[in-house]
Amino acid sequence: MIGIKEVQIIQWFVQPEARVEQFDKLCEVQSDKASIEITSKFDGVIKKLHYDQDDMAQVGKPLCDIDVLSEITPEDEAAVGSTAEQAGDPSSPQQPQKAAEQHQSELQDQKPPKANPKLEASGKHSSLATPAVRGLLKDLKIDITEVTGTGKDGRVLKEDVQHHAAASHKPSEPSSSPSPRISRKSTTPQTETSIALTPIQSQMFKTMTRSLSIPHFLYADELDITALSRLRQTLNTKTPDRKLSYLPFIVKAVALALQKHRLLNSRIDDQTDPARPRLIMRPQINIGVAMDTPQG
C-alpha cells in the first residue's frame, strides 16, 4: 500500500510566541483517511508556523519551530533527527539542539506572550468544522470564530453558517413611500463555482473510479442466523466493555467464502500481454468496509 504523503492543516491550537508543554495540542490535520491532532514533544516556545490553515503539509516536513526549554535526551534528539533526514533536510529548523543553543540567552529574559482574547473567548472547540463547511465559510467570507457552533463540542455545522449568513444580510426596513416594482427577466448567464476536493473526497473519487474496472455481480440469499445471534449475545455478556455487532461475523463469513472460491478473489492482468489477458490468483484476502462519516 502507498503511505500518506500529505495532510491538510484543519486548524492551529497555538500561535507564534506561545508557550507549550509536552503533549499540548499543536494543530489538527486531516489525511485522506482520518483527522488527528498533533501534540508537542517538548516544553518550549513556538517561534514559527510553517503552514497556514487549510494548507497541504508534506509528511516528514516540519510543521513549526519550537525553542526547547528543557534538556534534550538522546532519544528525543534521535527522533527529531530522523524526521529531518526523512524530509531530506539535515538542517531542519525542528532540530531541538540547534534551537536550544541559538535562543537559550533570549529565553532567560523573555516575557510570557500576551494571550489572544479572541481565541480565549471563542473556546477550544469553536474552530472545529469539516472541510466542506470551511469551504462554505471561505466562499461567504465569514470568520469561523464569529459563528456559534451547535454541533458536538461546539463544532460548526453547515446550518450554523447558513443561519449566520442570513442574519448578517437581513433586508433593511422599507421606507414609508413604497417604490414601484419592476419585473425583469434575468439574462445573466449561470456561473459555476470551483471548489477543491478535500483529501477524503479525493481518495473516494479515486477508489470509486477504479472500482468501475472490476466486474460486478449480485447474489442474494436468506440465512437462519438464530444460532449466530445466541453466540453474539454470549460473547457480549463475557466482554461487556467491547460489544460485537453482526459486521465482524459477516466479514469472517465472506473471507471463508473467498478462501473456498478463489476465483472471486482473483484479478485480471491485461497490461503484461493485452492480447492474452491472464488471471492473477491472490494468496491473501483483504476486505474493506466503507464508513459513513461527517467528512465523507
CSV table of C-alpha atoms in Angstrom, one decimal, residues 228 232 236 242-250:
chain,number,residue,atom,x,y,z
A,228,LEU,CA,-25.3,-16.8,15.4
A,232,ARG,CA,-23.1,-13.0,19.7
A,236,ASN,CA,-21.1,-9.7,24.5
A,242,ARG,CA,-16.5,-4.4,24.0
A,243,LYS,CA,-19.7,-5.1,22.2
A,244,LEU,CA,-19.7,-7.1,19.0
A,245,SER,CA,-22.1,-6.2,16.1
A,246,TYR,CA,-23.0,-8.6,13.3
A,247,LEU,CA,-20.4,-7.0,11.0
A,248,PRO,CA,-17.3,-8.9,12.2
A,249,PHE,CA,-19.2,-12.2,11.7
A,250,ILE,CA,-20.3,-11.2,8.2
